[in-house]
Structures are given as C-alpha cells and as structure tokens.
PDB file of C-alpha atoms in Angstrom:
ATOM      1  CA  UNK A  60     -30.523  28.506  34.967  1.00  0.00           C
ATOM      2  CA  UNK A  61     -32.680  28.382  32.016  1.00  0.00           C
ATOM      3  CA  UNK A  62     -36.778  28.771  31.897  1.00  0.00           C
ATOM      4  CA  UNK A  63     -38.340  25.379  33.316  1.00  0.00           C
ATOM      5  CA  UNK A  64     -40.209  23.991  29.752  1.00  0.00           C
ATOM      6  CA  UNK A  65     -43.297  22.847  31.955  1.00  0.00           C
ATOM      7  CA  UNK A  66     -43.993  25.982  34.130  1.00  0.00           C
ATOM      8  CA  UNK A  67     -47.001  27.429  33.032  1.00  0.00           C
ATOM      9  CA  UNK A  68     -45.970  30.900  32.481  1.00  0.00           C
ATOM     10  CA  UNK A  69     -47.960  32.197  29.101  1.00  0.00           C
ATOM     11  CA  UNK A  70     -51.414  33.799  28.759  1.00  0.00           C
ATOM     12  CA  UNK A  71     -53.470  32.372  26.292  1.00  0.00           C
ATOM     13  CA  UNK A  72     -52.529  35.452  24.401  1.00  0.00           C
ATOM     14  CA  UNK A  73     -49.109  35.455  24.432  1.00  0.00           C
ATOM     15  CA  UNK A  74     -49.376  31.318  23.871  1.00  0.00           C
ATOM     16  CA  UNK A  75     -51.441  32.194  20.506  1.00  0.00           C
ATOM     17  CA  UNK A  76     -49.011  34.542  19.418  1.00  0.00           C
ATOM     18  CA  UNK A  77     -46.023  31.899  19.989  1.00  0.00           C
ATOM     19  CA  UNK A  78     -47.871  29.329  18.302  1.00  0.00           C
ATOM     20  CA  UNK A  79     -49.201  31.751  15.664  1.00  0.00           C
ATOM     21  CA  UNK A  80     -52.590  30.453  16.009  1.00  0.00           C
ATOM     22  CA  UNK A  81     -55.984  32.755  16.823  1.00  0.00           C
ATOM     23  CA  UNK A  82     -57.049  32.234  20.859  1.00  0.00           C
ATOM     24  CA  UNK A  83     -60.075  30.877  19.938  1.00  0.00           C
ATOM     25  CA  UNK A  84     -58.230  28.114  18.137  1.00  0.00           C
ATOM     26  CA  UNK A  85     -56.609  27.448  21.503  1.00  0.00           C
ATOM     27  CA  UNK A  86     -59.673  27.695  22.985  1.00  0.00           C
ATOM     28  CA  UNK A  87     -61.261  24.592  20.544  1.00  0.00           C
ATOM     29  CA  UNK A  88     -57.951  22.619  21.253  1.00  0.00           C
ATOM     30  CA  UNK A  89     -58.538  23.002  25.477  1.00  0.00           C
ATOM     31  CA  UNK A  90     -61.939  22.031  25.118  1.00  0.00           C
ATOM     32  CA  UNK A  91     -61.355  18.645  22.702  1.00  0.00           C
ATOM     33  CA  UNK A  92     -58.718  17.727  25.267  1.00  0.00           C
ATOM     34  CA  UNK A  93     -55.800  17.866  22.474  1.00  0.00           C
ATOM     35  CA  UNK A  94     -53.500  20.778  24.077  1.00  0.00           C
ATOM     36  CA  UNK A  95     -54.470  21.235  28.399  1.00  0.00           C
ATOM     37  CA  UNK A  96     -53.340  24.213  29.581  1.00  0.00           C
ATOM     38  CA  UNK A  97     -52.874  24.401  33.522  1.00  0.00           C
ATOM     39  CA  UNK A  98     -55.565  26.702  34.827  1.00  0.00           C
ATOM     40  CA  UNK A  99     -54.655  30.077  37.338  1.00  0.00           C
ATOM     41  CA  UNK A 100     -56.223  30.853  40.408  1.00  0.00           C
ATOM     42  CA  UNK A 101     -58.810  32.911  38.615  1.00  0.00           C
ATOM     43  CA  UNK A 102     -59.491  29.731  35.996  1.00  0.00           C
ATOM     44  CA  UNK A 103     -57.475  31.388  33.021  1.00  0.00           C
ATOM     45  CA  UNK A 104     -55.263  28.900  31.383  1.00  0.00           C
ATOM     46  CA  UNK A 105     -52.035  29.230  31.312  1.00  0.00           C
ATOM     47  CA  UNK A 106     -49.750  27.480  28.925  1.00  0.00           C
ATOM     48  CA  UNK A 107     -45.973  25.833  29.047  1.00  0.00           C
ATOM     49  CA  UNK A 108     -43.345  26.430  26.996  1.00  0.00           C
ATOM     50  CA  UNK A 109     -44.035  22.408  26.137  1.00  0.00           C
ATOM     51  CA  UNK A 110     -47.984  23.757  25.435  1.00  0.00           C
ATOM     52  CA  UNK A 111     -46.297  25.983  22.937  1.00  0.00           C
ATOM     53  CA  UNK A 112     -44.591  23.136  21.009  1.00  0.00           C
ATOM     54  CA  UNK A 113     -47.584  20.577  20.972  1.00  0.00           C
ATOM     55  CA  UNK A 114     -49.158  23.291  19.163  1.00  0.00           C
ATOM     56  CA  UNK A 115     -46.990  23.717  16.867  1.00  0.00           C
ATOM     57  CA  UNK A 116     -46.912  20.091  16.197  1.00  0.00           C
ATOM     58  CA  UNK A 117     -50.621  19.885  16.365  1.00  0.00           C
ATOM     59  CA  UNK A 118     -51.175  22.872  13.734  1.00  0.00           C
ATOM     60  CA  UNK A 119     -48.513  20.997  11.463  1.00  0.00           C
ATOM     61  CA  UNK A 120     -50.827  17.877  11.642  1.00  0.00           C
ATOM     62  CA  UNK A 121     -53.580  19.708  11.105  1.00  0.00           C
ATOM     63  CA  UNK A 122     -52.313  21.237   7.631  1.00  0.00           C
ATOM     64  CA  UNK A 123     -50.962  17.680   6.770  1.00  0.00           C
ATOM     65  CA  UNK A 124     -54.834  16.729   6.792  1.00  0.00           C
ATOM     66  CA  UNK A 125     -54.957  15.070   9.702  1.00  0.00           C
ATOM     67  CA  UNK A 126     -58.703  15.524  11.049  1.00  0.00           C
ATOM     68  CA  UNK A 127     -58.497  17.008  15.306  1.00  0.00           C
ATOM     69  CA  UNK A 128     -59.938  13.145  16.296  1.00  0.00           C
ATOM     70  CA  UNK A 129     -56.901  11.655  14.633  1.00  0.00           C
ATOM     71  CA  UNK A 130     -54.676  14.233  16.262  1.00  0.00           C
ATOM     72  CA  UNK A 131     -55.924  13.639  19.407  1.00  0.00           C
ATOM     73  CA  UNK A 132     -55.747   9.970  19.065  1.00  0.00           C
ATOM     74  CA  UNK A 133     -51.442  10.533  17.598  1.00  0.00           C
ATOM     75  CA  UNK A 134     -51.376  12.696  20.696  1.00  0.00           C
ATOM     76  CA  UNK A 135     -52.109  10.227  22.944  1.00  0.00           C
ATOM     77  CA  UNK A 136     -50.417   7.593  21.435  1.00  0.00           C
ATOM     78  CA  UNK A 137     -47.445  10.160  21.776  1.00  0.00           C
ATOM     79  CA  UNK A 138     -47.953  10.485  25.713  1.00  0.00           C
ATOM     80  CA  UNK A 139     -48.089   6.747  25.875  1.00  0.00           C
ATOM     81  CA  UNK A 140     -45.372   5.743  24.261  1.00  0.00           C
ATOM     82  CA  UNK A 141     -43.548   8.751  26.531  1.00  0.00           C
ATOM     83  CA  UNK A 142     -44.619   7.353  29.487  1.00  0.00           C
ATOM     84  CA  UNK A 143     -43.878   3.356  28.222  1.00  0.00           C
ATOM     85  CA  UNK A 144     -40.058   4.591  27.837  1.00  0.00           C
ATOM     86  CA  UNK A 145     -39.939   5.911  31.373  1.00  0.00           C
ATOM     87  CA  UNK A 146     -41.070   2.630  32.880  1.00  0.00           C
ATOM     88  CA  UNK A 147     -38.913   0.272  30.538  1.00  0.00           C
ATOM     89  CA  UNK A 148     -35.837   3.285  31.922  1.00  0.00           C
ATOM     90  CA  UNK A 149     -37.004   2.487  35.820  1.00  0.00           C
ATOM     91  CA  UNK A 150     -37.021  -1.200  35.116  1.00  0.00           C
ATOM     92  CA  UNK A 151     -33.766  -0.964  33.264  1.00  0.00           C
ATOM     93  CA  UNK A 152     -32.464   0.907  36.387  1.00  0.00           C
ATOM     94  CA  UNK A 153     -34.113  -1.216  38.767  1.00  0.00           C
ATOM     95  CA  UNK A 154     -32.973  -4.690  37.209  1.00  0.00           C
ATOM     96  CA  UNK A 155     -29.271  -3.123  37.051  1.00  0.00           C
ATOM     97  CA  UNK A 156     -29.629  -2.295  41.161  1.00  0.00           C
ATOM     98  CA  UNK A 157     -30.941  -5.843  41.650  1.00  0.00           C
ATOM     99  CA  UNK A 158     -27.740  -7.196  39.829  1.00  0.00           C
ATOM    100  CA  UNK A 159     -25.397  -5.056  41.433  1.00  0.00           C
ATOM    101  CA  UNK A 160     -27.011  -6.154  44.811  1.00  0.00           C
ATOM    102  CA  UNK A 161     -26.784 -10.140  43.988  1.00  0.00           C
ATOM    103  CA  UNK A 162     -24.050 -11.309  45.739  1.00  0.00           C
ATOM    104  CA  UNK A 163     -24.390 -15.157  44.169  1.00  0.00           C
ATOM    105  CA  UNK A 164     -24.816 -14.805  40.133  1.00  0.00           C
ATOM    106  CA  UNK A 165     -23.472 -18.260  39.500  1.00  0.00           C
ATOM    107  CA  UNK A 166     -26.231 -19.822  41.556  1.00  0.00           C
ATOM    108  CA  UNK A 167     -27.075 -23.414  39.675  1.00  0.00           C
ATOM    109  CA  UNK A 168     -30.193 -25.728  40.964  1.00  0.00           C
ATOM    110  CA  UNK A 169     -30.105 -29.282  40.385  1.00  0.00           C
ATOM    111  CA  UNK A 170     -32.260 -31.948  42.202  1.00  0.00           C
ATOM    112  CA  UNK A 171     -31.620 -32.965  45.918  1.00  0.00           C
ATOM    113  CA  UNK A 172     -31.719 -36.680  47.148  1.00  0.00           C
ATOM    114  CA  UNK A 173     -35.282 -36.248  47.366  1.00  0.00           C
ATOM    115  CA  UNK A 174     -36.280 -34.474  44.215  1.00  0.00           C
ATOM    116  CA  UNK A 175     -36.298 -31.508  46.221  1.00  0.00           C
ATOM    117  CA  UNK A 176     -34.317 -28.255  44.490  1.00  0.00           C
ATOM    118  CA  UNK A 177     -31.245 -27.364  45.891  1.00  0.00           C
ATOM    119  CA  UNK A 178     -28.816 -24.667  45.309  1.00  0.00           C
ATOM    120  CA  UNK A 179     -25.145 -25.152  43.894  1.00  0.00           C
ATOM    121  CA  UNK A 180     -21.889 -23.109  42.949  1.00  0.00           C
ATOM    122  CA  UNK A 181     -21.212 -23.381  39.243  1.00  0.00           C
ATOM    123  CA  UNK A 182     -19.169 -26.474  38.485  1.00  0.00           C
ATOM    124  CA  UNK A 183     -20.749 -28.452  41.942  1.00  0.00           C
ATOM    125  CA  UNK A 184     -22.069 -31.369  42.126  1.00  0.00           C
ATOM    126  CA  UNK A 185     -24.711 -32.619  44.519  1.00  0.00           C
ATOM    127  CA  UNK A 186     -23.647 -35.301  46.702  1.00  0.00           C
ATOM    128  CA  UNK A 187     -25.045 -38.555  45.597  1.00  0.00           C
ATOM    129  CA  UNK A 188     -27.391 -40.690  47.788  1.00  0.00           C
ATOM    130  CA  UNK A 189     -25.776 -43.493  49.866  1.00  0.00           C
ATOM    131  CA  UNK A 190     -26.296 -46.814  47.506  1.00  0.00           C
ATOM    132  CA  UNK A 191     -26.791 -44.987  44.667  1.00  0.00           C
ATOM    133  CA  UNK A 192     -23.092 -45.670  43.181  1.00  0.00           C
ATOM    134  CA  UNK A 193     -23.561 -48.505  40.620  1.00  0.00           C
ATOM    135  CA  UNK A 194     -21.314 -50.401  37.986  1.00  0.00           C
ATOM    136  CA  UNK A 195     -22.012 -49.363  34.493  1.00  0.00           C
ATOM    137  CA  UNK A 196     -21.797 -53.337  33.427  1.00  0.00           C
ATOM    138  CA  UNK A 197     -20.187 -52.375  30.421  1.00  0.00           C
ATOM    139  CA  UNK A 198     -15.886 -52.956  31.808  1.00  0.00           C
ATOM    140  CA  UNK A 199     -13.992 -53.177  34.704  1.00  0.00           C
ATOM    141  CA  UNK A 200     -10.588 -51.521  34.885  1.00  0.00           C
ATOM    142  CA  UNK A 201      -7.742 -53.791  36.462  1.00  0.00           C
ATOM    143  CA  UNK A 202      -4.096 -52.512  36.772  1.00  0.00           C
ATOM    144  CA  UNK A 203      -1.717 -55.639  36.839  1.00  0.00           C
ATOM    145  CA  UNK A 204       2.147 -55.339  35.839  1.00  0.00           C
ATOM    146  CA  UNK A 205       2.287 -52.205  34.651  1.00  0.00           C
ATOM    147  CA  UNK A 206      -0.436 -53.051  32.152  1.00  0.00           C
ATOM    148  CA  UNK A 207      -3.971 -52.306  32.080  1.00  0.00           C
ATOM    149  CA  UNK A 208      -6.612 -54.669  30.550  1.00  0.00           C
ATOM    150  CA  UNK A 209     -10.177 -54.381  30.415  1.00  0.00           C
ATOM    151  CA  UNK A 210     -12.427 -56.833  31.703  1.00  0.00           C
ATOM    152  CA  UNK A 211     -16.209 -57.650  31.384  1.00  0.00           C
ATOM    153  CA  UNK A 212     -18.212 -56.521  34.607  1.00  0.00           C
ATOM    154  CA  UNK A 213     -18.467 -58.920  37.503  1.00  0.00           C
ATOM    155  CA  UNK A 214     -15.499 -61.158  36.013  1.00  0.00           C
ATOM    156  CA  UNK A 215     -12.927 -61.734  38.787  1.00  0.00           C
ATOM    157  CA  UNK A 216      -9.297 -61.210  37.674  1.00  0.00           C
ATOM    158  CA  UNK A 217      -9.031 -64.813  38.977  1.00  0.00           C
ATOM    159  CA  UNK A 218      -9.364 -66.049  35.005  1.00  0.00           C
ATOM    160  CA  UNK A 219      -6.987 -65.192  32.296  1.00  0.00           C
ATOM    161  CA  UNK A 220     -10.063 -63.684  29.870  1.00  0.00           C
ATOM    162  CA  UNK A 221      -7.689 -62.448  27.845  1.00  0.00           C
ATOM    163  CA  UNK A 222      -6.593 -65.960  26.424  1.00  0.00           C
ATOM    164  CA  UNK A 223     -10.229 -66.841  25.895  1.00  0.00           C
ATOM    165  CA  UNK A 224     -10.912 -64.096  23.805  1.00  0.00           C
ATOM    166  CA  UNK A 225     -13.732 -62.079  25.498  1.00  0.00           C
ATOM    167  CA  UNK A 226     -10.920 -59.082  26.166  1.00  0.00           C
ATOM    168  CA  UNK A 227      -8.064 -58.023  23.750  1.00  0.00           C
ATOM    169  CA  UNK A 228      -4.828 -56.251  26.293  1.00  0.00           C
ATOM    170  CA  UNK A 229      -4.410 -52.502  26.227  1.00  0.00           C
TER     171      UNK A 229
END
C-alpha cells in the first residue's frame, strides 16, 4: 500500500525542500490562494504529496514568465476542467445504468386516434380509426379468369372497360 498523494503529511519545511523553493515562497503562494495547504491542529500547514507537484508546476510557470495572477487563473482553469471530467465520467456512468435498466429500447410514438401520443413496438402500426379506410381513386384491382385487370375507381366490373379503352389488360 503506497503513500495516499492527498494526505497532508509534509511540514512546510520539508514541502520547500521537495519543491526546492524558500518557505517564504510557500508562504506568498498560501496566501494568493495558488497552492492551499491543509492546516494542523495548531494552524501550521501541512502539504500533500499533490501540494508538492502543483508547486513544481507552478514554479515552472513562473520561470516561463507567467505573472502569479495568470497562474492562479491556469490553476483554476486546471481544477475546473478536473472537476468538468468527473461529472461528464458520472453522467457517462449514469446514462450507461439508465440503458442497462431500460427494458423497452425500441419504443416508437406515433399519433393515437385522437392526436394523442401513443407508444408502439418497432415495426407496429397503430390501429386505424373506424371509417377512416378510404379508396385511393386512382384503380381498383379485379381478379377474373386467372387474369388481373385494372380498373378506374368506382367502375363496376359490370362493363367491359377494357374494350373502350379507359384500361389496357395486365
């Protein structure tokens, strides 16, 4: 079992020395909120192994140029952006659950008989309303001896249409 990164074990001291910095440095960088030490029972801060790293990182920005505002600014970005990832991650998880747990994925909605919404299987129909079934009024389909022939809607079969040229045989 290794050392926990976040328990604040270091002195301000020993954290200097780790970080290679002068106390007082650490001091400057507790007070402008950029590095925050935990405090001890007796109000000495105490410092992470974490606290260590961010200020490293924070003493490499500094000799890049970057001015203790704009560090404080990237390191809050940083946090942000750390804490952003950790909500889209319980989201992520949480949407997964939610999927697993959805026992009807193929769920459709259409419009009911009343313009209400209703719920379907994929590939279902609603039933249609009582009445509702019209002709097209573009053909009828007739079977007669083995042949089918096309007539115009709302012609009776009782006239050979055929012969008067409004229909050609199939």
């Amino acid at each position: 079992m290794g050392i926990d990164v976040n328990a604040p074990i270091f002195v301000i001291s020993v954290a200097a020395e780790l970080a290679e910095m002068h106390p007082q440095t650490l001091r400057q960088y507790d007070r402008l909120g950029i590095v925050r030490p935990s405090r001890a029972p007796g109000r000495s801060r105490r410092y992470s192994q974490r606290d260590i790293e961010l200020l490293r990182e924070v003493q490499k920005l500094s000799q890049e140029g970057v001015s203790l505002e704009g560090i404080k600014r990237i390191m809050e970005l940083q946090n942000q952006v750390t804490g952003l990832r950790q909500r889209v991650s319980e989201l992520s998880s949480e949407l997964e659950t939610a999927r697993r747990h959805t026992s009807d994925r193929s769920r459709v909605f259409a419009a009911g008989r009343a313009g209400d919404v209703v719920t379907l299987s994929r590939g279902q129909r609603p039933p249609a309303a009582p009445g509702s079934v019209q002709q097209l009024g573009l053909v009828s389909l007739m079977q007669r001896s083995g042949r089918l022939r096309a007539l115009p809607a709302g012609k009776s079969a009782d006239r050979n249409y055929a012969e008067e040229g409004y229909i050609q045989s199939l």
